[in-house]
Amino acid sequence: MDASLYKPYSSPDWTDWKWQFRNRITRVEELEKVITLSEAEKADISRCLKTFRMAITPYYASLMDPTDPACPIRMQAVPTINETRVLPYEMEDPLNEECSSPVPNIVHRYPDRVLFLVTRQCSMYCRHCTRRRVVGEEDGAITIAEVDAAVDYIARTSQIRDVLISGGDPLTLPDAVLERIIERLRGIDHVEVIRIGTRVPVVMPMRITPELTALLKKNHPIWINTHFNHARELTPESVKACADIVDAGIPLGNQSVLLRNINDNTETIKELLLGLVKARVRPYYLYQCDLSRGIGHFRTKVETGIEIMQNLTGSISGFAVPRFVIDAPGGGGKIPINPEYIVSMDDKEVVMRNYKGDLYTYPQPIDLQKNVPT
Ligand SMILES: *Cc1c(COP(=O)(O)O)cnc(C)c1O
Ligand code: SF4
């Protein structure tokens, strides 16, 4: 296998995101030009593609180790037969998003903020995607009438302060479409913050063009969250995309998913987090993998995440540590899962364990007049 013979890898159009998008690897016949695949693997992949399509940008494919099936980039992008194993408690819609959807394409779970799903299309289809039920349709942008209905809902619901534009990947939309959506939202007085959730900086960093950042900058306050899972994704290209976003005055956060055999140990997560803060990206959430259908092979034990959090706290800068959360099955929202630092707590004192395991006591306040606990 010599991936340098793969023609797109030397294309003069490499830095053009539309070219990257058009030339995505979507079929086994293309994939086998880039990585080594056995006959059995090829058959397995074809089987998986009946349920959830494959698309890998040439850029992201170029990061894959061509011969190692355990490559953390490859494992996020290339289907395996494990995807056909569906466990009894796995669900189409594990977060019950449809139940919290007052109008199509809006998920309103928390009082002051909504998810606005503007497209079902992504530049790469992550094998561990939570929204496999909806994501993966090409030309998946919602219609103008659907945008109108969603914007109307936001406009008439005055407690919505924060709109999170998500999908699919919103940054697969052309600038003009994105601009129209953002400007509609900016026209609503009570919408203070607009957020965009996108994996583009990781899988198609050339999408972050000067035109795009200028468009976003005109509509501040805009925040972006992206989705790096492994330090190997922090390439010169992706680091540059992050820098361009941050230089446009956009606070950039990262949401990672804890994935079995990809990043489920302290060293790998630590390297990722330190690389992110060096790139001026603030780690935001570390997610326990959801219960979507066919992703059971990616799930880790909850204890693994707690142990990683325990090892991180105190050992790296506070702003490099994300919050570890489980998005509660059934639609309960994100629940923070923390190592246990409180050993005991009563009216008189709190006994705590620090990151090294040493015990400390903090006395509770007392009523100074009566000299008793408050
Ligand atoms: C995650 C999520 C949000 C945003 O939550 P934050 O904790 O504010 O980042 C909003 N709505 C839904 C349905 C979500 O799943
Ligand atoms: S970019 Fe996000 S929505 Fe798209 S496939 Fe990956 S995880 Fe799913």
Short mmCIF file of C-alpha atoms and ligand atoms in Angstrom, two decimals:
data_model
loop_
_atom_site.label_atom_id
_atom_site.label_comp_id
_atom_site.label_asym_id
_atom_site.label_seq_id
_atom_site.Cartn_x
_atom_site.Cartn_y
_atom_site.Cartn_z
CA MET A 1 0.00 0.00 0.00
CA ASP A 2 1.51 3.30 -1.04
CA ALA A 3 -0.98 6.05 -0.29
CA SER A 4 1.24 8.64 -1.99
CA LEU A 5 0.09 7.07 -5.27
CA TYR A 6 -3.47 8.08 -4.43
CA LYS A 7 -4.07 10.93 -6.89
CA PRO A 8 -6.15 13.33 -4.77
CA TYR A 9 -3.33 13.53 -2.20
CA SER A 10 -1.26 15.59 -4.61
CA SER A 11 -4.08 17.70 -6.02
CA PRO A 12 -3.40 21.42 -6.49
CA ASP A 13 -6.91 21.97 -5.13
CA TRP A 14 -6.03 20.45 -1.72
CA THR A 15 -6.63 23.71 0.16
CA ASP A 16 -10.04 24.32 -1.45
CA TRP A 17 -12.74 23.08 0.93
CA LYS A 18 -15.27 22.57 -1.84
CA TRP A 19 -12.80 20.30 -3.58
CA GLN A 20 -12.22 18.40 -0.31
CA PHE A 21 -15.97 18.01 0.07
CA ARG A 22 -16.53 16.82 -3.49
CA ASN A 23 -13.69 14.34 -3.30
CA ARG A 24 -14.69 12.64 -0.09
CA ILE A 25 -14.12 8.92 0.13
CA THR A 26 -17.55 7.34 0.24
CA ARG A 27 -17.02 3.89 -1.28
CA VAL A 28 -14.89 0.85 -0.48
CA GLU A 29 -13.27 1.03 -3.92
CA GLU A 30 -11.86 4.46 -3.08
CA LEU A 31 -10.96 3.57 0.47
CA GLU A 32 -8.82 0.61 -0.56
CA LYS A 33 -6.58 2.96 -2.51
CA VAL A 34 -5.67 4.69 0.76
CA ILE A 35 -5.54 1.99 3.43
CA THR A 36 -4.92 -1.74 3.46
CA LEU A 37 -8.18 -3.71 3.66
CA SER A 38 -8.70 -7.46 3.76
CA GLU A 39 -11.49 -9.02 1.68
CA ALA A 40 -13.42 -9.62 4.92
CA GLU A 41 -13.06 -5.98 5.97
CA LYS A 42 -14.27 -4.80 2.59
CA ALA A 43 -17.37 -6.97 2.86
CA ASP A 44 -18.00 -5.76 6.43
CA ILE A 45 -17.72 -2.11 5.43
CA SER A 46 -20.19 -2.57 2.58
CA ARG A 47 -22.62 -4.13 5.04
CA CYS A 48 -22.27 -1.24 7.50
CA LEU A 49 -22.83 1.37 4.82
CA LYS A 50 -26.41 0.17 4.45
CA THR A 51 -27.12 1.64 7.90
CA PHE A 52 -24.87 4.72 8.17
CA ARG A 53 -23.00 6.14 5.23
CA MET A 54 -19.27 6.76 5.06
CA ALA A 55 -17.61 9.99 3.97
CA ILE A 56 -13.98 10.88 4.69
CA THR A 57 -12.36 14.05 3.38
CA PRO A 58 -9.04 13.42 1.59
CA TYR A 59 -7.47 15.65 4.26
CA TYR A 60 -8.72 13.51 7.18
CA ALA A 61 -7.94 10.31 5.25
CA SER A 62 -4.36 11.48 4.83
CA LEU A 63 -3.99 11.40 8.63
CA MET A 64 -4.87 7.69 8.79
CA ASP A 65 -2.13 5.14 9.25
CA PRO A 66 -2.53 3.15 6.00
CA THR A 67 -1.72 -0.21 7.55
CA ASP A 68 -2.81 -0.03 11.21
CA PRO A 69 -6.47 -0.89 11.88
CA ALA A 70 -6.00 0.46 15.44
CA CYS A 71 -5.10 3.96 14.18
CA PRO A 72 -7.24 6.41 16.21
CA ILE A 73 -8.03 8.47 13.10
CA ARG A 74 -9.05 5.43 11.09
CA MET A 75 -11.23 4.09 13.90
CA GLN A 76 -13.29 7.30 13.88
CA ALA A 77 -13.75 7.28 10.11
CA VAL A 78 -13.84 3.69 8.81
CA PRO A 79 -16.75 1.36 9.67
CA THR A 80 -16.15 -2.04 11.25
CA ILE A 81 -18.48 -4.99 11.58
CA ASN A 82 -19.07 -4.00 15.23
CA GLU A 83 -21.52 -1.40 13.94
CA THR A 84 -23.93 -4.17 13.04
CA ARG A 85 -24.11 -5.29 16.70
CA VAL A 86 -27.13 -3.63 18.21
CA LEU A 87 -27.60 -4.05 21.95
CA PRO A 88 -31.03 -4.18 23.63
CA TYR A 89 -30.76 -0.81 25.37
CA GLU A 90 -29.36 1.01 22.34
CA MET A 91 -31.75 3.47 20.76
CA GLU A 92 -32.43 5.43 17.59
CA ASP A 93 -32.81 8.60 19.64
CA PRO A 94 -31.09 7.97 22.99
CA LEU A 95 -31.40 11.60 24.13
CA ASN A 96 -35.09 11.70 23.28
CA GLU A 97 -34.53 14.80 21.19
CA GLU A 98 -37.71 14.24 19.22
CA CYS A 99 -39.75 14.54 22.37
CA SER A 100 -38.28 17.96 23.18
CA SER A 101 -38.86 19.26 19.68
CA PRO A 102 -41.65 21.89 19.62
CA VAL A 103 -41.12 22.52 15.88
CA PRO A 104 -39.05 20.50 13.39
CA ASN A 105 -35.28 21.03 13.68
CA ILE A 106 -35.46 22.65 17.13
CA VAL A 107 -34.59 20.80 20.35
CA HIS A 108 -35.70 22.82 23.37
CA ARG A 109 -34.62 20.99 26.52
CA TYR A 110 -33.16 23.71 28.76
CA PRO A 111 -35.21 26.84 29.49
CA ASP A 112 -32.89 29.47 28.04
CA ARG A 113 -31.24 27.75 25.08
CA VAL A 114 -32.11 25.62 22.05
CA LEU A 115 -30.41 23.41 19.53
CA PHE A 116 -31.18 24.44 15.97
CA LEU A 117 -30.39 21.59 13.55
CA VAL A 118 -29.80 23.32 10.23
CA THR A 119 -28.50 20.41 8.13
CA ARG A 120 -28.23 16.62 8.20
CA GLN A 121 -24.98 16.67 6.26
CA CYS A 122 -21.40 16.50 7.57
CA SER A 123 -18.01 16.66 5.88
CA MET A 124 -17.04 13.43 7.61
CA TYR A 125 -19.35 10.88 9.17
CA CYS A 126 -17.91 9.98 12.56
CA ARG A 127 -18.54 6.34 13.28
CA HIS A 128 -19.42 7.19 16.89
CA CYS A 129 -22.01 9.86 15.96
CA THR A 130 -24.87 10.24 18.44
CA ARG A 131 -27.30 11.52 15.81
CA ARG A 132 -26.87 8.64 13.39
CA ARG A 133 -30.64 8.52 12.99
CA VAL A 134 -30.75 11.86 11.18
CA VAL A 135 -27.21 12.61 10.09
CA GLY A 136 -25.84 11.36 6.80
CA GLU A 137 -28.28 12.68 4.25
CA GLU A 138 -26.59 14.49 1.42
CA ASP A 139 -28.19 17.78 0.45
CA GLY A 140 -29.49 17.60 3.99
CA ALA A 141 -29.92 21.36 4.47
CA ILE A 142 -33.34 22.25 5.80
CA THR A 143 -35.68 24.18 3.54
CA ILE A 144 -36.37 27.90 3.70
CA ALA A 145 -39.85 27.15 5.05
CA GLU A 146 -38.30 25.01 7.82
CA VAL A 147 -35.82 27.77 8.70
CA ASP A 148 -38.77 30.19 8.87
CA ALA A 149 -40.72 27.91 11.20
CA ALA A 150 -37.72 27.42 13.51
CA VAL A 151 -36.85 31.14 13.56
CA ASP A 152 -40.51 31.97 14.29
CA TYR A 153 -40.47 29.62 17.27
CA ILE A 154 -37.29 31.24 18.63
CA ALA A 155 -38.72 34.73 18.01
CA ARG A 156 -41.92 34.00 19.93
CA THR A 157 -40.17 32.22 22.81
CA SER A 158 -38.62 35.06 24.74
CA GLN A 159 -36.76 32.98 27.30
CA ILE A 160 -34.37 31.73 24.58
CA ARG A 161 -31.13 33.60 25.11
CA ASP A 162 -28.68 31.24 23.42
CA VAL A 163 -29.13 29.43 20.09
CA LEU A 164 -26.82 26.55 19.32
CA ILE A 165 -26.63 26.00 15.56
CA SER A 166 -25.85 22.34 15.00
CA GLY A 167 -26.75 19.46 12.72
CA GLY A 168 -25.11 17.62 10.95
CA ASP A 169 -22.37 20.15 10.49
CA PRO A 170 -23.55 23.72 9.87
CA LEU A 171 -20.23 24.68 8.29
CA THR A 172 -20.90 22.35 5.36
CA LEU A 173 -23.46 24.95 4.25
CA PRO A 174 -22.39 27.63 1.79
CA ASP A 175 -21.52 31.00 3.35
CA ALA A 176 -24.62 32.68 1.91
CA VAL A 177 -27.00 30.14 3.49
CA LEU A 178 -25.23 30.30 6.83
CA GLU A 179 -25.24 34.08 6.76
CA ARG A 180 -28.96 34.19 6.10
CA ILE A 181 -29.66 31.92 9.08
CA ILE A 182 -27.34 33.83 11.43
CA GLU A 183 -28.73 37.20 10.37
CA ARG A 184 -32.29 35.99 10.96
CA LEU A 185 -31.29 34.99 14.49
CA ARG A 186 -29.43 38.27 15.07
CA GLY A 187 -32.65 40.06 14.23
CA ILE A 188 -34.27 38.63 17.37
CA ASP A 189 -33.70 40.89 20.38
CA HIS A 190 -33.72 38.25 23.10
CA VAL A 191 -31.15 36.04 21.32
CA GLU A 192 -27.96 37.16 23.00
CA VAL A 193 -25.49 34.45 22.06
CA ILE A 194 -25.23 32.36 18.89
CA ARG A 195 -23.15 29.21 19.11
CA ILE A 196 -22.04 26.91 16.29
CA GLY A 197 -21.19 23.25 16.83
CA THR A 198 -18.87 22.03 14.06
CA ARG A 199 -16.26 19.38 13.42
CA VAL A 200 -14.95 21.22 10.36
CA PRO A 201 -11.74 22.51 12.03
CA VAL A 202 -10.81 18.84 12.66
CA VAL A 203 -11.91 17.09 9.47
CA MET A 204 -11.88 19.86 6.83
CA PRO A 205 -9.88 22.79 8.28
CA MET A 206 -9.66 24.57 4.92
CA ARG A 207 -13.34 25.46 5.40
CA ILE A 208 -12.24 28.19 7.84
CA THR A 209 -11.68 30.83 5.16
CA PRO A 210 -11.20 34.60 5.64
CA GLU A 211 -14.68 35.09 4.12
CA LEU A 212 -16.23 32.78 6.71
CA THR A 213 -14.50 34.35 9.71
CA ALA A 214 -15.42 37.84 8.41
CA LEU A 215 -19.06 36.79 8.14
CA LEU A 216 -19.06 35.43 11.70
CA LYS A 217 -17.21 38.43 13.08
CA LYS A 218 -19.95 40.73 11.79
CA ASN A 219 -22.50 38.87 13.92
CA HIS A 220 -20.86 38.76 17.35
CA PRO A 221 -21.24 37.44 20.01
CA ILE A 222 -20.61 34.11 18.26
CA TRP A 223 -19.08 31.14 20.08
CA ILE A 224 -17.89 27.93 18.45
CA ASN A 225 -17.48 24.44 19.86
CA THR A 226 -15.53 21.88 17.90
CA HIS A 227 -14.80 18.18 18.36
CA PHE A 228 -11.19 16.97 18.59
CA ASN A 229 -10.78 13.49 20.10
CA HIS A 230 -7.07 12.80 19.70
CA ALA A 231 -3.81 14.79 19.64
CA ARG A 232 -3.04 13.38 16.19
CA GLU A 233 -5.86 15.55 14.87
CA LEU A 234 -3.93 18.66 15.92
CA THR A 235 -2.07 19.16 12.64
CA PRO A 236 -0.59 22.45 11.36
CA GLU A 237 -3.74 22.85 9.21
CA SER A 238 -6.23 22.29 12.04
CA VAL A 239 -4.24 24.43 14.48
CA LYS A 240 -4.26 27.22 11.87
CA ALA A 241 -8.05 26.89 11.46
CA CYS A 242 -8.45 27.23 15.25
CA ALA A 243 -6.14 30.27 15.30
CA ASP A 244 -8.16 31.94 12.54
CA ILE A 245 -11.38 31.37 14.49
CA VAL A 246 -9.92 32.71 17.73
CA ASP A 247 -8.30 35.67 15.94
CA ALA A 248 -11.79 36.62 14.74
CA GLY A 249 -12.70 37.09 18.41
CA ILE A 250 -14.68 33.87 18.61
CA PRO A 251 -14.24 31.90 21.84
CA LEU A 252 -13.49 28.33 20.73
CA GLY A 253 -14.32 25.33 22.91
CA ASN A 254 -13.90 21.62 22.38
CA GLN A 255 -16.19 18.68 23.11
CA SER A 256 -14.54 15.26 23.04
CA VAL A 257 -16.12 11.86 23.34
CA LEU A 258 -14.39 9.21 25.41
CA LEU A 259 -13.89 6.36 22.93
CA ARG A 260 -12.67 2.84 23.68
CA ASN A 261 -9.19 2.11 22.32
CA ILE A 262 -9.04 5.58 20.78
CA ASN A 263 -8.53 7.96 23.69
CA ASP A 264 -9.66 6.13 26.84
CA ASN A 265 -6.58 6.64 29.02
CA THR A 266 -5.09 9.56 30.95
CA GLU A 267 -1.96 9.98 28.80
CA THR A 268 -3.89 10.25 25.52
CA ILE A 269 -6.47 12.65 26.95
CA LYS A 270 -3.79 14.74 28.63
CA GLU A 271 -1.82 15.08 25.41
CA LEU A 272 -5.02 16.12 23.62
CA LEU A 273 -5.99 18.70 26.26
CA LEU A 274 -2.52 20.25 26.45
CA GLY A 275 -2.39 20.42 22.64
CA LEU A 276 -5.80 22.10 22.59
CA VAL A 277 -4.89 24.84 25.05
CA LYS A 278 -1.65 25.45 23.13
CA ALA A 279 -3.89 26.01 20.09
CA ARG A 280 -6.01 28.39 22.26
CA VAL A 281 -8.94 25.97 22.31
CA ARG A 282 -10.69 25.65 25.68
CA PRO A 283 -11.66 22.08 26.62
CA TYR A 284 -15.39 22.23 27.43
CA TYR A 285 -16.95 18.77 27.72
CA LEU A 286 -15.65 15.23 27.80
CA TYR A 287 -18.66 13.06 26.96
CA GLN A 288 -19.40 9.55 28.00
CA CYS A 289 -20.40 7.81 24.74
CA ASP A 290 -24.17 7.79 24.13
CA LEU A 291 -26.41 4.76 23.62
CA SER A 292 -26.94 5.20 19.89
CA ARG A 293 -27.42 2.04 17.84
CA GLY A 294 -24.31 0.21 16.72
CA ILE A 295 -21.71 2.16 18.67
CA GLY A 296 -21.42 -0.17 21.67
CA HIS A 297 -17.82 -1.03 20.74
CA PHE A 298 -16.81 2.59 21.42
CA ARG A 299 -18.27 2.74 24.93
CA THR A 300 -16.01 2.78 27.98
CA LYS A 301 -16.89 2.06 31.60
CA VAL A 302 -17.96 5.18 33.47
CA GLU A 303 -15.19 4.50 36.01
CA THR A 304 -12.63 5.04 33.24
CA GLY A 305 -13.79 8.63 32.76
CA ILE A 306 -13.87 9.28 36.50
CA GLU A 307 -10.35 7.94 36.86
CA ILE A 308 -9.10 10.12 34.00
CA MET A 309 -10.73 13.18 35.59
CA GLN A 310 -9.16 12.31 38.93
CA ASN A 311 -5.73 12.04 37.29
CA LEU A 312 -6.13 15.32 35.39
CA THR A 313 -7.32 17.50 38.27
CA GLY A 314 -4.36 19.19 39.90
CA SER A 315 -1.93 17.76 37.40
CA ILE A 316 -2.65 20.21 34.54
CA SER A 317 -3.90 23.84 34.40
CA GLY A 318 -7.48 24.21 35.55
CA PHE A 319 -8.58 25.67 32.21
CA ALA A 320 -7.25 22.60 30.39
CA VAL A 321 -9.66 20.31 32.25
CA PRO A 322 -13.09 19.73 30.63
CA ARG A 323 -16.24 18.70 32.45
CA PHE A 324 -16.95 14.97 32.22
CA VAL A 325 -20.66 14.50 31.48
CA ILE A 326 -23.18 11.82 30.69
CA ASP A 327 -26.03 12.98 28.47
CA ALA A 328 -28.75 11.14 30.36
CA PRO A 329 -30.53 8.48 28.29
CA GLY A 330 -34.16 9.43 27.78
CA GLY A 331 -33.55 13.16 27.62
CA GLY A 332 -32.48 14.20 31.13
CA GLY A 333 -29.77 16.50 29.81
CA LYS A 334 -26.08 16.54 30.62
CA ILE A 335 -25.13 15.36 34.09
CA PRO A 336 -21.62 16.17 35.37
CA ILE A 337 -19.82 13.13 36.75
CA ASN A 338 -17.04 13.95 39.18
CA PRO A 339 -14.54 12.03 41.25
CA GLU A 340 -15.61 12.09 44.89
CA TYR A 341 -13.72 14.82 46.75
CA ILE A 342 -16.01 15.11 49.79
CA VAL A 343 -15.36 12.43 52.43
CA SER A 344 -17.90 13.69 54.96
CA MET A 345 -19.96 16.82 55.57
CA ASP A 346 -22.01 17.94 58.57
CA ASP A 347 -22.93 21.22 60.35
CA LYS A 348 -19.47 21.50 61.86
CA GLU A 349 -17.04 20.58 59.13
CA VAL A 350 -16.35 19.19 55.69
CA VAL A 351 -13.64 16.59 55.26
CA MET A 352 -12.19 16.58 51.73
CA ARG A 353 -9.68 14.63 49.75
CA ASN A 354 -7.30 16.56 47.47
CA TYR A 355 -6.01 15.38 44.09
CA LYS A 356 -3.18 13.46 45.77
CA GLY A 357 -5.56 11.65 48.10
CA ASP A 358 -4.57 13.66 51.23
CA LEU A 359 -7.33 14.65 53.66
CA TYR A 360 -8.17 18.25 54.68
CA THR A 361 -10.85 19.73 56.93
CA TYR A 362 -12.81 22.93 56.35
CA PRO A 363 -14.81 24.21 59.37
CA GLN A 364 -18.36 25.37 58.61
CA PRO A 365 -19.35 28.92 59.62
CA ILE A 366 -20.94 29.41 63.06
CA ASP A 367 -23.56 31.85 64.28
CA LEU A 368 -21.29 34.36 66.02
CA GLN A 369 -24.00 35.55 68.48
CA LYS A 370 -25.18 32.17 69.65
CA ASN A 371 -21.89 30.34 69.01
CA VAL A 372 -23.68 27.44 67.26
CA PRO A 373 -23.60 26.20 63.70
CA THR A 374 -25.67 28.36 61.32
C1 LIG B 1 -25.94 20.12 24.99
C2 LIG B 1 -27.19 20.75 24.71
C3 LIG B 1 -27.35 22.14 24.84
C4 LIG B 1 -26.22 23.05 25.27
O1 LIG B 1 -25.86 22.78 26.59
P1 LIG B 1 -24.69 23.57 27.32
O2 LIG B 1 -24.47 22.81 28.58
O3 LIG B 1 -25.18 24.96 27.56
O4 LIG B 1 -23.51 23.57 26.41
C5 LIG B 1 -28.58 22.69 24.58
N1 LIG B 1 -29.64 21.92 24.22
C6 LIG B 1 -29.52 20.57 24.10
C7 LIG B 1 -30.70 19.78 23.71
C8 LIG B 1 -28.29 19.95 24.34
O5 LIG B 1 -28.19 18.63 24.19
S1 SF4 B 2 -19.52 15.81 12.73
FE1 SF4 B 2 -20.89 15.59 14.49
S2 SF4 B 2 -22.94 15.29 13.61
FE2 SF4 B 2 -21.44 14.92 11.98
S3 SF4 B 2 -21.08 12.70 12.03
FE3 SF4 B 2 -19.50 13.66 13.32
S4 SF4 B 2 -20.37 13.58 15.39
FE4 SF4 B 2 -22.08 13.25 13.93
#
